[in-house]
Each structure stands twice: as structure tokens, then as C-alpha cells.
Coordinates of C-alpha atoms and ligand atoms in Angstrom, one line a residue:
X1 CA 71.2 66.9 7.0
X2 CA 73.3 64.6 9.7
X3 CA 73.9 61.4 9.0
X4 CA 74.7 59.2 11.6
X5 CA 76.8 56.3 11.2
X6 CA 77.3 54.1 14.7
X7 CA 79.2 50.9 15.4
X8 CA 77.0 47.7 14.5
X9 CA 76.9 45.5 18.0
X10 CA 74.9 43.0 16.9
X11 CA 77.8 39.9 17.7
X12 CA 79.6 39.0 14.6
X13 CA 78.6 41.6 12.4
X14 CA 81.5 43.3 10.6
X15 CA 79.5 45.6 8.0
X16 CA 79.0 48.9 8.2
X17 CA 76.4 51.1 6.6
X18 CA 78.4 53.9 4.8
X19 CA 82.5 53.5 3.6
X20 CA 84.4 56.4 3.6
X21 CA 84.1 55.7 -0.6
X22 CA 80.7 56.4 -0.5
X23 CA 80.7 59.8 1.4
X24 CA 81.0 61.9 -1.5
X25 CA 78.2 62.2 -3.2
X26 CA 76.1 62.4 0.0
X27 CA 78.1 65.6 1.0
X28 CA 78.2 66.8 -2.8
X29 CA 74.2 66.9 -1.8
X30 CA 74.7 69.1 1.2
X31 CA 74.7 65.8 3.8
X32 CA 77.4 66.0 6.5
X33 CA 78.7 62.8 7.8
X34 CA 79.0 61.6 11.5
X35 CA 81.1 58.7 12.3
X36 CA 81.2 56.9 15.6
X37 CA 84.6 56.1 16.6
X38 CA 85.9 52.9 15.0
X39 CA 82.4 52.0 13.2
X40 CA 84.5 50.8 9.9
X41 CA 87.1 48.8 11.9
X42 CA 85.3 45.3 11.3
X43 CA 85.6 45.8 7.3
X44 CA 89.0 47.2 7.7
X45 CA 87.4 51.3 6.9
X46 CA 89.5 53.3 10.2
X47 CA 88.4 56.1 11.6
X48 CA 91.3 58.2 9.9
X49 CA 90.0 56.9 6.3
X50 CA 86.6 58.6 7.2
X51 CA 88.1 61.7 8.1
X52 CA 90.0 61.7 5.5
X53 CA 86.8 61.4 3.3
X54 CA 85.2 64.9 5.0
X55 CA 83.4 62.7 8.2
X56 CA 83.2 63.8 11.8
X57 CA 84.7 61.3 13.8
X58 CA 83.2 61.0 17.6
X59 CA 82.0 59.0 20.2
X60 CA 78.6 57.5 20.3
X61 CA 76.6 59.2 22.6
X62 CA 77.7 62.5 20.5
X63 CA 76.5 60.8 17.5
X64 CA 72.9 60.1 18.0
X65 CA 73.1 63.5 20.3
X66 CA 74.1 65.0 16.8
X67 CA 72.4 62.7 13.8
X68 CA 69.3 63.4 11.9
X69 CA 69.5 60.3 10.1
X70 CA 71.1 57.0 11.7
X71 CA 71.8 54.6 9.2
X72 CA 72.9 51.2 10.4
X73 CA 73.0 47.7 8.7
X74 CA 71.5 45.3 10.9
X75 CA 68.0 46.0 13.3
X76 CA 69.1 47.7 16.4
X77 CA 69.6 46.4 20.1
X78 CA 67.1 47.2 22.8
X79 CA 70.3 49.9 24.3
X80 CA 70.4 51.4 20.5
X81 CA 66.4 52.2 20.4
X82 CA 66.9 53.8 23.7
X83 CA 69.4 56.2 22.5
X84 CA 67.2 57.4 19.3
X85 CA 64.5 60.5 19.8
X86 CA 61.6 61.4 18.4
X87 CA 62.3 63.1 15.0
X88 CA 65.3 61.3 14.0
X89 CA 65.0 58.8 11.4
X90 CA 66.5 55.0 11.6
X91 CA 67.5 53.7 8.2
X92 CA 68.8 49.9 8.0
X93 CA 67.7 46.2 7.5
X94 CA 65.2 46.7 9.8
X95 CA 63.2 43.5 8.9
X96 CA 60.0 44.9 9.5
X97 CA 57.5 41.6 8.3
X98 CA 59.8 39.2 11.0
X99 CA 59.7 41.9 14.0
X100 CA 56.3 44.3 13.4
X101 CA 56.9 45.1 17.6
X102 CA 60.0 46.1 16.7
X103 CA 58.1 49.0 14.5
X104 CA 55.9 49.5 16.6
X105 CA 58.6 50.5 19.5
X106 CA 59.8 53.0 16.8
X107 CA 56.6 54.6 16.1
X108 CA 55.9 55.4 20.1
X109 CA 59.3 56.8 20.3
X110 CA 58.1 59.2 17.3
X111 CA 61.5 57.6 14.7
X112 CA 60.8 57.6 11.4
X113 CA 61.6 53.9 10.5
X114 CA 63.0 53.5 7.1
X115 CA 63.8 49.9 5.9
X116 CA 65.9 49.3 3.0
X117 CA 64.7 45.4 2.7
X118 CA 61.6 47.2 1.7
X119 CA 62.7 48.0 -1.7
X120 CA 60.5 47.2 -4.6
X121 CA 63.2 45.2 -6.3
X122 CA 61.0 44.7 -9.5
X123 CA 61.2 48.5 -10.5
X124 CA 64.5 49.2 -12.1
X125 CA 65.1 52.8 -11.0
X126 CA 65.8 50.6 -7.3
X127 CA 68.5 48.5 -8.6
X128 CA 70.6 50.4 -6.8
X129 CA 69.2 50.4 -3.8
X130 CA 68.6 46.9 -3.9
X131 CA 70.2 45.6 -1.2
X132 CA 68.6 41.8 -0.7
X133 CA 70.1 41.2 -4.4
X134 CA 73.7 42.9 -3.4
X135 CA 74.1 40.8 0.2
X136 CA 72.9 37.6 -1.4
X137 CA 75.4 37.6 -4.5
X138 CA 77.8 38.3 -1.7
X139 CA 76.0 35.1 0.2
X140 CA 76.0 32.7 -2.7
X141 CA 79.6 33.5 -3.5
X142 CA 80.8 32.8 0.0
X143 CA 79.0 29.6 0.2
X144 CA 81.6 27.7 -2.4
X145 CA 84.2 28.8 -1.0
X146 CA 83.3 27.5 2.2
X147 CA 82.4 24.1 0.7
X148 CA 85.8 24.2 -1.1
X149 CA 87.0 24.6 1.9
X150 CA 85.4 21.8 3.7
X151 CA 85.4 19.4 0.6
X152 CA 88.6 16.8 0.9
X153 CA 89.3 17.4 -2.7
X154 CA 90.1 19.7 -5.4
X155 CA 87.2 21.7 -7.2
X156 CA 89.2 22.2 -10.2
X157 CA 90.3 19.0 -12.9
X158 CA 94.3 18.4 -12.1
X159 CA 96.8 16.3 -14.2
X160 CA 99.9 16.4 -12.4
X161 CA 103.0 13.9 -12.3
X162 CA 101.2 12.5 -9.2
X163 CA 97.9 11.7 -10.8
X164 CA 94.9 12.9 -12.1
X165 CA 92.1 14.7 -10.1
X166 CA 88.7 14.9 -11.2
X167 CA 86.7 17.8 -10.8
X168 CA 84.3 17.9 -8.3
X169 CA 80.5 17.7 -9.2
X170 CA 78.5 20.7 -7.8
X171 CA 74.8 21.0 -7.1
X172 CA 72.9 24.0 -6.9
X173 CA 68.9 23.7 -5.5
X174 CA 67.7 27.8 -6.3
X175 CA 68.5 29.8 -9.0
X176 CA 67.7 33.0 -7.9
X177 CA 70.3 35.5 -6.8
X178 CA 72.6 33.6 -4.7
X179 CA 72.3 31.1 -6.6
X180 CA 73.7 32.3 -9.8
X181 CA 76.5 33.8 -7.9
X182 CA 76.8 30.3 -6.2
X183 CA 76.9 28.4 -10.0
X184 CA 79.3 31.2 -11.4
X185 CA 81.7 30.8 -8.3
X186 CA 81.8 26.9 -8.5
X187 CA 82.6 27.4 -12.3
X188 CA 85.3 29.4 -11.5
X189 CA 87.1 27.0 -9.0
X190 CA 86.7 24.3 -11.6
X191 CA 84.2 22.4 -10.2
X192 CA 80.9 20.6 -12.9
X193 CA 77.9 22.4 -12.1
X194 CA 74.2 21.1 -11.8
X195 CA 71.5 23.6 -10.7
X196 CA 67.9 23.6 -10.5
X197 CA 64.7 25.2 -9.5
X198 CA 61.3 25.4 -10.4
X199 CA 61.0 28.7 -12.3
X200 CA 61.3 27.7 -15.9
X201 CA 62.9 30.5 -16.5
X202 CA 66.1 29.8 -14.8
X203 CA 67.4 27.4 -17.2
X204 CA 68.6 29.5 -20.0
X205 CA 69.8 31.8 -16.7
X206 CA 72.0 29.2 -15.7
X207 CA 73.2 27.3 -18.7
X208 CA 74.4 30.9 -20.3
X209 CA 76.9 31.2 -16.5
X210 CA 78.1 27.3 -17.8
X211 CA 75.7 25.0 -15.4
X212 CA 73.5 21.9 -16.3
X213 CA 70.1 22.6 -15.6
X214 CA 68.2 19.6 -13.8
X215 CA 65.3 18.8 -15.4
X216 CA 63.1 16.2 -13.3
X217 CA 61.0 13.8 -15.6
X218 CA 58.3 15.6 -13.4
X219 CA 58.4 19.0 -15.4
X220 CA 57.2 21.9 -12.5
X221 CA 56.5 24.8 -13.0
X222 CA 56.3 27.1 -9.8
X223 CA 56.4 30.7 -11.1
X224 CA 55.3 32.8 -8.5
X225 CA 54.3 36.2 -8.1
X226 CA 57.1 39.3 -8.9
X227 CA 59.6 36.4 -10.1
X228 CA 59.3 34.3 -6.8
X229 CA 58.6 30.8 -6.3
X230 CA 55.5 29.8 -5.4
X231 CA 54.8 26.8 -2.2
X232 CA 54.7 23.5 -3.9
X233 CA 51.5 21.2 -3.7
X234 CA 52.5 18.2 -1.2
X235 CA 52.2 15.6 -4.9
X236 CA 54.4 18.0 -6.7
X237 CA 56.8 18.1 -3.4
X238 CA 56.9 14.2 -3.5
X239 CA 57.4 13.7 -6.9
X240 CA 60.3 16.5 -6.8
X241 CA 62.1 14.7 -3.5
X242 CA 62.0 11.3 -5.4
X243 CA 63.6 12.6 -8.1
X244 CA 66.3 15.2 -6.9
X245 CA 67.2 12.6 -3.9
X246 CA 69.0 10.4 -7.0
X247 CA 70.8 14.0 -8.1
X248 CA 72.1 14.9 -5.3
X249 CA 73.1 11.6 -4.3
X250 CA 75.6 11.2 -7.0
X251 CA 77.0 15.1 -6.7
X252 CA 79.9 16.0 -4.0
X253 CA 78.8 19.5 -2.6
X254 CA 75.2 20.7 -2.8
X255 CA 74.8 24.6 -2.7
X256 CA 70.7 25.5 -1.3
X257 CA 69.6 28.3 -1.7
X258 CA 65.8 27.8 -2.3
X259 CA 63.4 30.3 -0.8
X260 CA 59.7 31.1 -0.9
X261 CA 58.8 34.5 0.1
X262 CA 56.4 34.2 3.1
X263 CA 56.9 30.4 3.6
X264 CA 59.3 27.9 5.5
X265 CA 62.1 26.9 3.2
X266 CA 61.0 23.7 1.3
X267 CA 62.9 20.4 2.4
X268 CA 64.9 19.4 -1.2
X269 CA 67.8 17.6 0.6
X270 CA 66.5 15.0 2.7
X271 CA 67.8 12.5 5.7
X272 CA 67.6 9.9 3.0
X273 CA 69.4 11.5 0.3
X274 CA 72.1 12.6 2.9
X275 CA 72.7 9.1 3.7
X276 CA 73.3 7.9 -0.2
X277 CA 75.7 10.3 -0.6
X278 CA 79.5 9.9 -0.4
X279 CA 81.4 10.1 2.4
X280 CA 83.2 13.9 2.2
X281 CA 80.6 14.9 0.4
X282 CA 79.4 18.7 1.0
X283 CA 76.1 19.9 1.9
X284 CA 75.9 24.5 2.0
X285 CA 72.0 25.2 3.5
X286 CA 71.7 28.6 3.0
X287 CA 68.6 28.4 3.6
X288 CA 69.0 27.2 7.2
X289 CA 67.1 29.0 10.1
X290 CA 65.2 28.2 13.5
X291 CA 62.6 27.5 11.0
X292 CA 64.1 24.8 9.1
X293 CA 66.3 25.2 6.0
X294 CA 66.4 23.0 2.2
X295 CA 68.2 20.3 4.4
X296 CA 66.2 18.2 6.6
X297 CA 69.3 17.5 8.9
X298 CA 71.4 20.9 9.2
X299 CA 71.7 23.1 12.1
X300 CA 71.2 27.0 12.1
X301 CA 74.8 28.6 12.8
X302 CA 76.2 25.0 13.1
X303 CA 78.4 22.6 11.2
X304 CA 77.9 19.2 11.6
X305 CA 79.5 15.4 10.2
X306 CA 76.6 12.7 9.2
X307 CA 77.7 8.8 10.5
X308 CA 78.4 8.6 6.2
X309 CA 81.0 11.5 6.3
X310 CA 78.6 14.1 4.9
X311 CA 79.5 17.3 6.1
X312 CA 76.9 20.0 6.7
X313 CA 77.5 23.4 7.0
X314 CA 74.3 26.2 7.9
X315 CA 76.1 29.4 8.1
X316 CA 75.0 32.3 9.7
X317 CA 75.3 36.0 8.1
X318 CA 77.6 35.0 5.3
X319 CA 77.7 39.0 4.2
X320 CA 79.3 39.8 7.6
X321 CA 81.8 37.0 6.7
X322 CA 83.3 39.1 3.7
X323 CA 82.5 42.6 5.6
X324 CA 84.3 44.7 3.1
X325 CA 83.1 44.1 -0.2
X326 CA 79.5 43.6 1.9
X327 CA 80.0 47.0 3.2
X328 CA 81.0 48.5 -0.3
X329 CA 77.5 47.5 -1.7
X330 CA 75.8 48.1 1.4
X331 CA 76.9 51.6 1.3
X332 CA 76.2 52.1 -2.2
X333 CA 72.9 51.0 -1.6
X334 CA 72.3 53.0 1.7
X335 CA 73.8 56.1 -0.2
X336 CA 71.3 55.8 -3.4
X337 CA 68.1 55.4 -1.4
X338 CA 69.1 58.0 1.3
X339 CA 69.6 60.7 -2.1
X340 CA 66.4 59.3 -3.1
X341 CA 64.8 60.3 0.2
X342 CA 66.2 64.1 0.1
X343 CA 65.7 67.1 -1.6
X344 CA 68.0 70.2 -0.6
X345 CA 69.7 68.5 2.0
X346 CA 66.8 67.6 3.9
X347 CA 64.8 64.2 4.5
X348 CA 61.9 64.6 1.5
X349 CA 59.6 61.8 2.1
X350 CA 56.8 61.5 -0.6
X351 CA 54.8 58.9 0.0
X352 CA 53.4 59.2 -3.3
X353 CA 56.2 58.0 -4.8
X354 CA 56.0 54.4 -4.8
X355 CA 59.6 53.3 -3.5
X356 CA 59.2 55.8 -0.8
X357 CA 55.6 54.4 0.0
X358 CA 57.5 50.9 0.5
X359 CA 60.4 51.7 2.5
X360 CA 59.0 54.0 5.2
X361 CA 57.4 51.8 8.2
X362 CA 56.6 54.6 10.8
X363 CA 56.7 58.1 11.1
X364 CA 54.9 60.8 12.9
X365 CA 54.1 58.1 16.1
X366 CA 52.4 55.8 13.4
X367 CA 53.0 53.0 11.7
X368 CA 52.0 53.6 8.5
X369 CA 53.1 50.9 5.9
X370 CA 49.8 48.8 5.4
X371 CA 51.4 45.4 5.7
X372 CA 52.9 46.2 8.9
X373 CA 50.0 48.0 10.6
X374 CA 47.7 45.3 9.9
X375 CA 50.3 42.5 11.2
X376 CA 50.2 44.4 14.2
X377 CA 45.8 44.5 14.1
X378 CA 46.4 48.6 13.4
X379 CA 44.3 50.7 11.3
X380 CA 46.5 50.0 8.4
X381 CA 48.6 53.4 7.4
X382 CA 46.2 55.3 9.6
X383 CA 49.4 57.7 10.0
X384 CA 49.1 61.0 8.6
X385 CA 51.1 61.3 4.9
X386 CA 50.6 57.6 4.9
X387 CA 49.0 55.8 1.5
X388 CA 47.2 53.0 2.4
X389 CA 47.4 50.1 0.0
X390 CA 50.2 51.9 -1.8
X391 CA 53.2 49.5 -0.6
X392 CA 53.8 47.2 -2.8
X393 CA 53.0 43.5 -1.5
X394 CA 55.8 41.8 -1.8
X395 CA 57.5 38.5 -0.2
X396 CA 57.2 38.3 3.1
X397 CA 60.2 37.7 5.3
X398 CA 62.0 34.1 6.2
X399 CA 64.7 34.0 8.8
X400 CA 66.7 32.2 6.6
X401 CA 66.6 35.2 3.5
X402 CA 67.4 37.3 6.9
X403 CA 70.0 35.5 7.3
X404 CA 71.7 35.3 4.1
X405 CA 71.8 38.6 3.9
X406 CA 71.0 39.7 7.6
X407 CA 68.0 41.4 5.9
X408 CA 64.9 40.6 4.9
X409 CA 62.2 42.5 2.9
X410 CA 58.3 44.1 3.1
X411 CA 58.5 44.0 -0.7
X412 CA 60.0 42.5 -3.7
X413 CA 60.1 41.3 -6.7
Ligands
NAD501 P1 64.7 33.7 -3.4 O1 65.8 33.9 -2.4 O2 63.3 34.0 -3.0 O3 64.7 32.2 -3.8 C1 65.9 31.6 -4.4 C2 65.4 30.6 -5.5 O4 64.8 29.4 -4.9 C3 64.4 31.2 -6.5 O5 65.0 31.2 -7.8 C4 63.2 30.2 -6.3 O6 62.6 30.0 -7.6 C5 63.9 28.9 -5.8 N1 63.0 27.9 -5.3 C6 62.0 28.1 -4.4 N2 61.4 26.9 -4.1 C7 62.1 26.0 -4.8 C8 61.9 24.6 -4.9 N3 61.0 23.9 -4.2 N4 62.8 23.9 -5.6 C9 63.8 24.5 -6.3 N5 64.0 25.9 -6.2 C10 63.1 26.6 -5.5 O7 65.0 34.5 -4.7 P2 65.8 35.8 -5.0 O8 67.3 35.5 -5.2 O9 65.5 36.8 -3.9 O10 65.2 36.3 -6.4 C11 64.0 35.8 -6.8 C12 63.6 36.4 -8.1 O11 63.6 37.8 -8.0 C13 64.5 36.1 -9.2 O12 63.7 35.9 -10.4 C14 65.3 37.3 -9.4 O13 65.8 37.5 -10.8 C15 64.2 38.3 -9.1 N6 64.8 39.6 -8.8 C16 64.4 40.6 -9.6 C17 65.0 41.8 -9.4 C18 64.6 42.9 -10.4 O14 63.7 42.8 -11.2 N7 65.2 44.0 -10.3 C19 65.9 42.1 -8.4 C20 66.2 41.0 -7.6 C21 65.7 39.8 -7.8

């Protein structure tokens, strides 16, 4: 089989799908590689590295000419679609719950969309292909370093001739994925670390990487479905705000990263709390989209400096801001569900099997993942081979999760 590998052009997006590292096994299964001339250069992978590695360098029209497969990170442009055919198959973030039109589009041009934020990330055997989990550790750890960055002081305790410097005192709102990267990160610089959420559960998770958990005098329990957080009741968000405005009041960075699947972002920093805290304090919304974010006064893609010094950072596609170890685990993610989805060097797609089932949006003109079909008021997998109720239902997508790891998923867990 061809597999395609073309320039992202989505502006600022430095990842790539496949690394030259990862070619190997795909060819070891009878997969030839096309590259499109300088696809790796934003994550530092050249064209000669590919080569190198047993790919067929060329330009882009030659490549989707040429492909079977296109694989690509992030969804593709309106010029992109135009260039795929019927037949060919279109694997990537392709976000499928925030842009069912977009599917749709695919379907009538007869591509087999395949989505890799579709994964069921609750069955082991997808670990590996898990690549909502691999892009948000990659998230939470680029989220302290920007706040050490921004912050006026050191992270770490210093006793020098000159004086003393305290370490700085670190909040982090969600323990989920980023989030544990985020606490282990802040650790690591030096700085005290506070974290909290509302799945029980996370406590012991981050005491054992060297946090304090937060526990609020009013004990919640959220636990939603597949290990997601559940929507908190308005009295349970009210008691929560009073609370966690005092905490992160007397912290100097704040780290969110609280999602739940399907919903807006809750609110956990507030105006209010902003305005009791320090001047050069540090506030990370990771959460941050059109939508909202966990901080009632950032700014999608922006960073901005409260009247009280606070300053608040909502930055967009952190993966694509560390594109080469982004790319490494995007790649080792594509390359595991794309040997998953083969059998004698052909695309195999079972949709039996349950991870295949979840990942495969459209083919054969249809959609035919039942979530999608009936956002889009389609018999739902009314497409031949398709199972319908088999995907899994799992969180559905939040620009902000999107944008953490310029992804987002059908399913989860
Ligand atoms: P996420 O991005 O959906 O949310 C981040 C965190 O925000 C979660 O821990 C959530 O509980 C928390 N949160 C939501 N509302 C909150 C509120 N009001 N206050 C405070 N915190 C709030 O989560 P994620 O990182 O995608 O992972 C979610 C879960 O999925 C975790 O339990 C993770 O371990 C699990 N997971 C499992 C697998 C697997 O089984 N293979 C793989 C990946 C993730």
C-alpha cells in the first residue's frame, strides 16, 4: 500500500504525521512511503532523512496522484479535500464530532475517512494509538514552561550569596492527562505543587508525582463515564468557585486543564479570583477556546496583563509548539493504527473489530459511524460494512481538547 505523507498548511502547525524513525516497520509490512517535499521541515525531519529511511521524496501533486493512504495530522483545507479521490483513504485528527460537514464532504467524494481522535482510549490494546493522551502530555508539559517563562521569579528554592528565593507555588485545576504531565513538570523546575479535580481518584494519582491534592471542605465527587468528568450541578459549581477562589488566590501560576467531554469548559478561575491574586502571578488556560476556557477572563490564542499584574496566557496548539517530540508520538501513533488497519499490505478494515468500528467515519460514499450520521440527521451507519451502534460513545469534542492537542475525539475513555 502507498502511504502518503503531505506538508501540513494549516498556519502554525509544525507536526508531521510519519518521522523518517517510524518508517520501518510500515515498510517491514509491505507499505511504501511517499513523502512530499519538505513535509518534516517544521519538526526539523528533511527530506534527505526520509530518504534515507527508504521514502519517495516528491512534489505534492505526485503525492496524492500516487497515495492510497494520506495520513496527515491536523483536518485538511478546503484545496487539500480537492486534491483527494474517491478510493483513497484520509487518516488524521480529523475531529469528526466538531465538523460532521466536514465528513460528510469526504463521504460524497467517496474517501474513506479514518480519525485517529476516535480511538477507544479505554481498551488497552489502543494505548498505542492513543494519540489525545500522547499530544496532551506533550500539552501539559509545555504549559509550565511557558508560565516559567512568563512568571518574574524562579520556580525552583535558591540560597545564593545574594539571597534566598522561595519556590514558587503552583496550581493545577484537572488531573487528567495534561495535567499530570503539568504537576510532574512544575515538580521538576522546583516549583510546590497544588492540584485538584473532582474525580476522587486523582488524589493518590497526584500525590504519588509529589503534588498536594486540594480537597475543598465541599467533598465532590464527579466521576463520569469512561474516567471523565461529569458537568457539575450549578450548587455544586458554587460551592466549588467559593472555595477554590481562596486557593488560587494565594498560588503564583495556575495550570487549567479541566475538561468535560461534550461540554463547555467549567469556569474554576474566576474575574474575582484573578483580581486577589498577586501581581506577576500566572494564569495557563488550557482550556481556552471560542467557547470559553477554566478562566473567565483569558483569550483564545492570546496573552493578556490584568490592571493587578496577573498575566494570562491561552495558548493555541501547544503540540505544534514542541513539533518534534509531537511528531515522534504522532507518528508512532499514526504507524500502530495504520498496521492495525492492514493485512498483507493492504487497507483491512473490519468493522467488527471494535477499534476499527470507532475510527472509520465514511467509506464507500457513506458516512457510517453512528454518532456522526445522526449529528448530521443521516440514517445512522446506513453505509454498507458499517455496524450501527458498534462505535463506542465516547466524549464528545470541545475546541479547547482540539486545541490542546489540535485533535479531538468520537470516542474515549
Ligand atoms: P480531560 O481532558 O477530559 O479532562 C481533564 C481533567 O479535568 C479530568 O481529570 C477531569 O476530571 C477534570 N475536570 C473536569 N471538570 C472539572 C472541574 N469542574 N473541576 C476540576 N477538575 C475538573 O481528561 P483526559 O486527560 O483526556 O483524561 C480523562 C480520563 O481518561 C483520565 O481518567 C485518564 O486517566 C483517562 N484515560 C484513560 C486511558 C486509558 O484507559 N487507556 C487513556 C487516556 C485517558
Amino acid at each position: 500500500m502507498k502511504v502518503g505523507v503531505p506538508r501540513e498548511i494549516t498556519p502554525g502547525e509544525r507536526r508531521v504525521a510519519l518521522v523518517p524513525d517510524a518508517l520501518g516497520r510500515l515498510q517491514k509490512a509491505g507499505h511504501e512511503i511517499l513523502v512530499e517535499t519538505g513535509a518534516g521541515l517544521g519538526s526539523c525531519h528533511h527530506d534527505a532523512a526520509y530518504e534515507r529511511a527508504g521514502a519517495t521524496v516528491l512534489p505534492v501533486d505526485a503525492l496524492y496522484a500516487g497515495a492510497e493512504v494520506v495520513v496527515k495530522v491536523d483536518r485538511p483545507a478546503p484545496a487539500e479535500i480537492d486534491r483527494l479521490r474517491p478510493g483513497q483513504a484520509l487518516v488524521g485528527l480529523l475531529q469528526p464530532l466538531l465538523d460532521p460537514g466536514l465528513m460528510e464532504r469526504l463521504a460524497a467524494r467517496g474517501v474513506t475517512a479514518i480519525s485517529l481522535d476516535a480511538i477507544p482510549r479505554t481498551l488497552s490494546r489502543a494505548q498505542s494509538m492513543d494519540v489525545l493522551s500522547s499530544q496532551a502530555n506533550i500539552a501539559g508539559y509545555k504549559a509550565v514552561i511557558l508560565a516559567a517563562e512568563a512568571f518574574g521569579r524562579f520556580f525552583p528554592l535558591l540560597t545564593t550569596a545574594a539571597g534566598t528565593a522561595r519556590p514558587a507555588s503552583c496550581l493545577v485545576l484537572g488531573i487528567g492527562v495534561a495535567g499530570l504531565q503539568a504537576i510532574g513538570t512544575a515538580r521538576r523546575l522546583g516549583a510546590v505543587v497544588k492540584a485538584y479535580d473532582v474525580r476522587p481518584e486523582t488524589k493518590e494519582q497526584a500525590q504519588s508525582i509529589g503534588a498536594q491534592f486540594v480537597t475543598l471542605r465541599t467533598a465532590i465527587d464527579a466521576t463520569g463515564a469512561g474516567g471523565y468528568a461529569r458537568e457539575l450541578t450549578p450548587e455544586e459549581r458554587a460551592a466549588q468557585q467559593a472555595e477554590l477562589n481562596e486557593v488560587v488566590a494565594s498560588v503564583d501560576v495556575v495550570i487549567a486543564t479541566a475538561q468535560v467531554p461534550g461540554r463547555r469548559p467549567p469556569v474554576l478561575v474566576t474575574a474575582e479570583a484573578v483580581r486577589a491574586m498577586k501581581p506577576g502571578s500566572v494564569v495557563v488556560d488550557m482550556a481556552a477556546s471560542a467557547l470559553g476556557g477554566n478562566c473567565e477572563v483569558s483569550q483564545a490564542g492570546q496573552t493578556l496583563v490584568t490592571d493587578n499584574g496577573v498575566t494570562i496566557l491561552a495558548p493555541d496548539n501547544l503540540p505544534a509548539t514542541l513539533p518534534i517530540s509531537a511528531s515522534q508520538f504522532y507518528a508512532r501513533n499514526m504507524a500502530e493504527l495504520l498496521l492495525h488497519l492492514t493485512r498483507d499490505g493492504a487497507l483491512h478494515l473490519d468493522m467488527d473489530e471494535e477499534i476499527t468500528a470507532a475510527v472509520v467515519i465514511t467509506r464507500d460514499g457513506r458516512v457510517v459511524q453512528p454518532a456522526i450520521a445522526a449529528l448530521l440527521g443521516a440514517a445512522p451507519g446506513a453505509g454498507p460494512g458499517s455496524q450501527p451502534g458498534a462505535a463506542p460513545s465516547g466524549p464528545a469534542p470541545t475546541a479547547a481538547r482540539a486545541r490542546r492537542g489540535r485533535s479531538h475525539g468520537v470516542a474515549g475513555g
